[in-house]
Short mmCIF file of C-alpha atoms in Angstrom, two decimals:
data_model
loop_
_atom_site.label_atom_id
_atom_site.label_comp_id
_atom_site.label_asym_id
_atom_site.label_seq_id
_atom_site.Cartn_x
_atom_site.Cartn_y
_atom_site.Cartn_z
CA LEU A 883 54.62 -14.23 21.00
CA PHE A 884 51.69 -15.40 23.03
CA ASP A 885 50.71 -18.89 24.08
CA VAL A 886 47.15 -20.19 23.66
CA PRO A 887 45.37 -19.89 27.05
CA SER A 888 45.56 -23.22 28.90
CA PHE A 889 41.88 -23.58 28.87
CA PHE A 890 41.92 -23.29 24.93
CA SER A 891 44.47 -25.48 24.28
CA ALA A 892 44.63 -28.35 26.98
CA SER A 893 43.92 -31.91 25.81
CA SER A 894 40.56 -33.40 26.42
CA SER A 895 39.68 -36.80 26.48
CA ARG A 896 36.49 -38.91 25.65
CA GLU A 897 35.65 -39.09 29.22
CA THR A 898 35.39 -35.28 29.29
CA SER A 899 31.75 -34.38 30.72
CA SER A 900 31.80 -30.77 29.62
CA PRO A 901 30.68 -29.87 26.12
CA THR A 902 33.13 -26.98 26.37
CA ALA A 903 36.24 -29.03 26.79
CA ALA A 904 39.36 -27.17 25.76
CA VAL A 905 40.98 -27.71 22.30
CA ALA A 906 43.43 -30.71 21.99
CA ASP A 907 47.00 -30.03 21.29
CA ASN A 908 47.73 -31.17 17.59
CA ALA A 909 51.25 -30.38 16.49
CA THR A 910 51.14 -32.88 13.50
CA ALA A 911 48.56 -33.16 10.47
CA PRO A 912 44.93 -33.00 11.60
CA SER A 913 43.82 -36.60 12.28
CA GLN A 914 40.26 -37.90 12.54
CA PRO A 915 38.93 -39.67 15.65
CA SER A 916 38.73 -43.69 14.97
CA SER A 917 34.82 -43.39 15.30
CA VAL A 918 34.88 -40.91 12.15
CA ALA A 919 37.31 -43.24 10.20
CA ALA A 920 34.79 -46.44 10.99
CA ARG A 921 32.10 -44.63 9.77
CA GLU A 922 33.69 -43.41 6.38
CA GLY A 923 31.74 -44.36 3.62
CA GLY A 924 28.50 -44.44 5.53
CA SER A 925 26.64 -47.22 7.41
CA GLY A 926 23.03 -45.78 6.62
CA SER A 927 20.27 -48.00 5.55
CA SER A 928 19.93 -45.76 2.42
CA LYS A 929 21.99 -43.84 -0.40
CA VAL A 930 20.59 -40.54 1.42
CA GLY A 931 21.94 -41.71 4.90
CA ARG A 932 25.21 -42.52 3.39
CA PHE A 933 25.42 -39.44 1.67
CA ARG A 934 24.59 -37.32 4.86
CA THR A 935 26.92 -39.39 6.93
CA GLY A 936 29.66 -38.27 4.31
CA GLN A 937 28.85 -34.82 4.20
CA TRP A 938 29.15 -34.64 8.02
CA ASN A 939 32.55 -36.39 8.12
CA GLN A 940 33.74 -34.29 5.26
CA ARG A 941 32.83 -30.90 7.35
CA PHE A 942 34.45 -32.55 10.40
CA ARG A 943 37.55 -32.97 8.65
CA GLU A 944 37.49 -29.12 7.53
CA LEU A 945 37.02 -28.44 11.17
CA LEU A 946 40.17 -30.47 12.00
CA GLN A 947 41.88 -28.73 9.24
CA PHE A 948 40.50 -25.19 10.77
CA ARG A 949 42.06 -26.05 14.45
CA GLU A 950 45.40 -27.08 12.81
CA GLN A 951 45.60 -23.44 11.03
CA HIS A 952 44.26 -21.50 14.07
CA GLY A 953 44.63 -23.44 17.32
CA HIS A 954 41.03 -23.40 18.13
CA VAL A 955 37.69 -24.67 16.74
CA CYS A 956 35.76 -21.24 17.02
CA VAL A 957 34.86 -20.80 13.40
CA PRO A 958 33.42 -17.30 12.96
CA HIS A 959 29.88 -16.84 11.95
CA ASP A 960 30.99 -15.28 8.94
CA TYR A 961 33.80 -17.00 7.58
CA PRO A 962 34.45 -16.32 3.52
CA PRO A 963 37.19 -19.03 3.33
CA ASN A 964 34.55 -21.63 4.09
CA PRO A 965 30.99 -20.36 4.56
CA LYS A 966 29.81 -24.13 4.35
CA LEU A 967 31.86 -24.84 7.41
CA ALA A 968 30.38 -22.05 9.33
CA GLN A 969 26.85 -22.94 8.49
CA TRP A 970 27.78 -26.64 9.62
CA VAL A 971 29.07 -25.58 13.17
CA LYS A 972 26.06 -23.31 13.85
CA ARG A 973 23.76 -26.42 12.77
CA GLN A 974 25.85 -28.74 15.26
CA ARG A 975 24.79 -26.17 18.03
CA TYR A 976 21.09 -26.17 16.99
CA GLN A 977 20.91 -30.10 16.65
CA TYR A 978 22.67 -30.20 20.27
CA ARG A 979 19.76 -27.99 21.68
CA LEU A 980 17.42 -30.25 20.17
CA LYS A 981 18.99 -33.41 21.52
CA ARG A 982 19.06 -32.06 24.95
CA SER A 983 15.61 -30.81 24.97
CA GLY A 984 14.59 -34.69 23.75
CA SER A 985 13.33 -33.69 20.36
CA HIS A 986 14.56 -35.52 17.37
CA SER A 987 18.21 -34.70 16.51
CA THR A 988 20.74 -35.69 13.73
CA LEU A 989 23.59 -35.34 16.46
CA THR A 990 24.28 -39.21 17.32
CA ASP A 991 26.29 -39.78 20.48
CA ASP A 992 29.33 -40.59 18.51
CA ARG A 993 29.31 -37.31 16.59
CA GLU A 994 28.99 -35.57 19.94
CA ALA A 995 31.88 -37.24 21.35
CA ASP A 996 34.12 -36.61 18.46
CA LEU A 997 33.17 -32.91 18.73
CA ASN A 998 33.84 -32.66 22.59
CA ASP A 999 37.24 -34.47 21.67
CA ILE A 1000 38.45 -31.52 19.83
CA GLY A 1001 36.98 -28.92 22.24
CA PHE A 1002 33.82 -27.87 20.25
CA VAL A 1003 32.11 -24.92 22.09
CA TRP A 1004 28.22 -25.84 22.34
CA ASP A 1005 26.89 -22.76 23.87
CA ALA A 1006 26.59 -20.13 21.29
CA HIS A 1007 27.28 -17.12 23.47
CA SER A 1008 30.48 -18.80 24.77
CA ALA A 1009 31.59 -19.44 21.21
CA SER A 1010 30.76 -15.63 20.35
CA TRP A 1011 32.99 -14.54 23.11
CA GLN A 1012 35.82 -16.81 22.07
CA GLU A 1013 35.57 -16.00 18.20
CA ARG A 1014 36.13 -12.34 19.51
CA TYR A 1015 38.68 -13.20 21.93
CA GLN A 1016 40.69 -15.12 19.14
CA ALA A 1017 40.41 -12.05 16.98
CA LEU A 1018 41.96 -9.86 19.59
CA ARG A 1019 44.44 -12.43 20.39
CA ALA A 1020 45.48 -12.37 16.51
CA PHE A 1021 45.85 -8.56 16.52
CA ALA A 1022 47.91 -8.76 19.74
CA ILE A 1023 50.33 -11.19 18.07
CA ALA A 1024 50.49 -9.05 15.08
CA ASN A 1025 50.70 -5.53 16.72
CA GLY A 1026 52.36 -6.13 20.10
CA HIS A 1027 49.28 -4.87 22.19
CA CYS A 1028 45.78 -5.18 22.56
CA ASN A 1029 44.53 -1.59 21.96
CA ILE A 1030 42.44 -1.99 18.98
CA PRO A 1031 41.26 1.34 17.32
CA ALA A 1032 37.85 1.45 16.07
CA THR A 1033 39.18 2.78 12.82
CA VAL A 1034 40.77 -0.80 12.46
CA ASP A 1035 37.92 -2.97 13.49
CA LYS A 1036 34.95 -1.25 15.23
CA ALA A 1037 33.01 -4.09 16.31
CA LEU A 1038 36.17 -5.49 18.17
CA ASN A 1039 37.04 -2.26 19.85
CA VAL A 1040 33.29 -2.10 21.28
CA TRP A 1041 33.77 -5.94 22.50
CA CYS A 1042 37.10 -4.78 24.21
CA LYS A 1043 35.24 -1.74 25.97
CA HIS A 1044 32.25 -4.12 27.07
CA GLN A 1045 35.08 -6.49 28.69
CA ARG A 1046 36.18 -3.43 30.65
CA ARG A 1047 32.72 -2.60 31.78
CA GLN A 1048 31.91 -6.14 32.91
CA TYR A 1049 35.33 -6.17 34.67
CA LYS A 1050 34.18 -3.01 36.71
CA CYS A 1051 31.04 -4.26 37.34
CA MET A 1052 32.55 -7.40 39.00
CA LEU A 1053 34.73 -5.28 40.93
CA ARG A 1054 31.78 -3.27 42.42
CA GLN A 1055 29.80 -6.79 43.06
CA GLN A 1056 27.35 -5.63 40.51
CA PRO A 1057 25.52 -7.94 37.75
CA ASN A 1058 28.18 -9.11 35.32
CA VAL A 1059 29.20 -11.93 32.83
CA MET A 1060 32.81 -11.78 33.62
CA THR A 1061 34.31 -14.98 34.86
CA GLU A 1062 37.69 -15.72 36.15
CA GLU A 1063 38.45 -17.85 33.19
CA ARG A 1064 37.83 -14.85 30.69
CA ILE A 1065 39.90 -12.51 33.00
CA ARG A 1066 42.87 -15.23 33.07
CA ALA A 1067 42.67 -15.37 29.09
CA LEU A 1068 42.60 -11.76 28.64
CA ASN A 1069 45.58 -11.14 31.02
CA GLU A 1070 47.52 -13.76 29.00
CA ILE A 1071 47.66 -11.75 25.93
CA GLY A 1072 48.26 -8.12 27.57
CA PHE A 1073 44.60 -7.03 27.88
CA ASN A 1074 44.61 -3.44 29.18
CA TRP A 1075 41.77 -3.19 31.31
CA ASN A 1076 42.16 0.42 32.24
CA PRO A 1077 43.82 2.04 29.13
CA ARG A 1078 43.01 5.80 30.32
CA ASN A 1079 44.19 4.96 33.97
CA LEU A 1080 41.21 5.89 35.61
CA ASN A 1081 40.15 4.88 39.02
CA HIS A 1082 37.60 2.21 39.14
#
């Protein structure tokens, strides 16, 4: 019913400079980057190093499977089907922050590049927004509209109200966190900016 917005589905490449590159199209079974395949079995200097490398590769493959199923890599913070994957995703963002601050980090350049290649979102706030967006998109696909009642999902209902408030602030040139990219994404799933038909 609705296409995934272009900035979520556009293919990315290893040359992508932004860590928030869009999710790559993957019409076939999930395939792992060559760098992951090359590291399979581990190249660490110890059994512990090889074990940790194997664990990372396993979670990465699970993330590829998640993308195949959902069309994006924004794993919810609370993801009962695979809580270990949700924790792993949060850990990658934490390791990314450590790396950017110059502290010791387990996020190697190869791992960072592999995650960039599949559109991994490094910023936790952006990831949280996209997580809510994907939930709303799923509701819209199932119901044909975006007006989700609080009785169905109170948190998502509140999030929708927040998007409308931020949009109004933007129109009034007041401080806001709304972006053209977010407006475009919401418009593409038929988001109703003024459900009560009130004047801005």
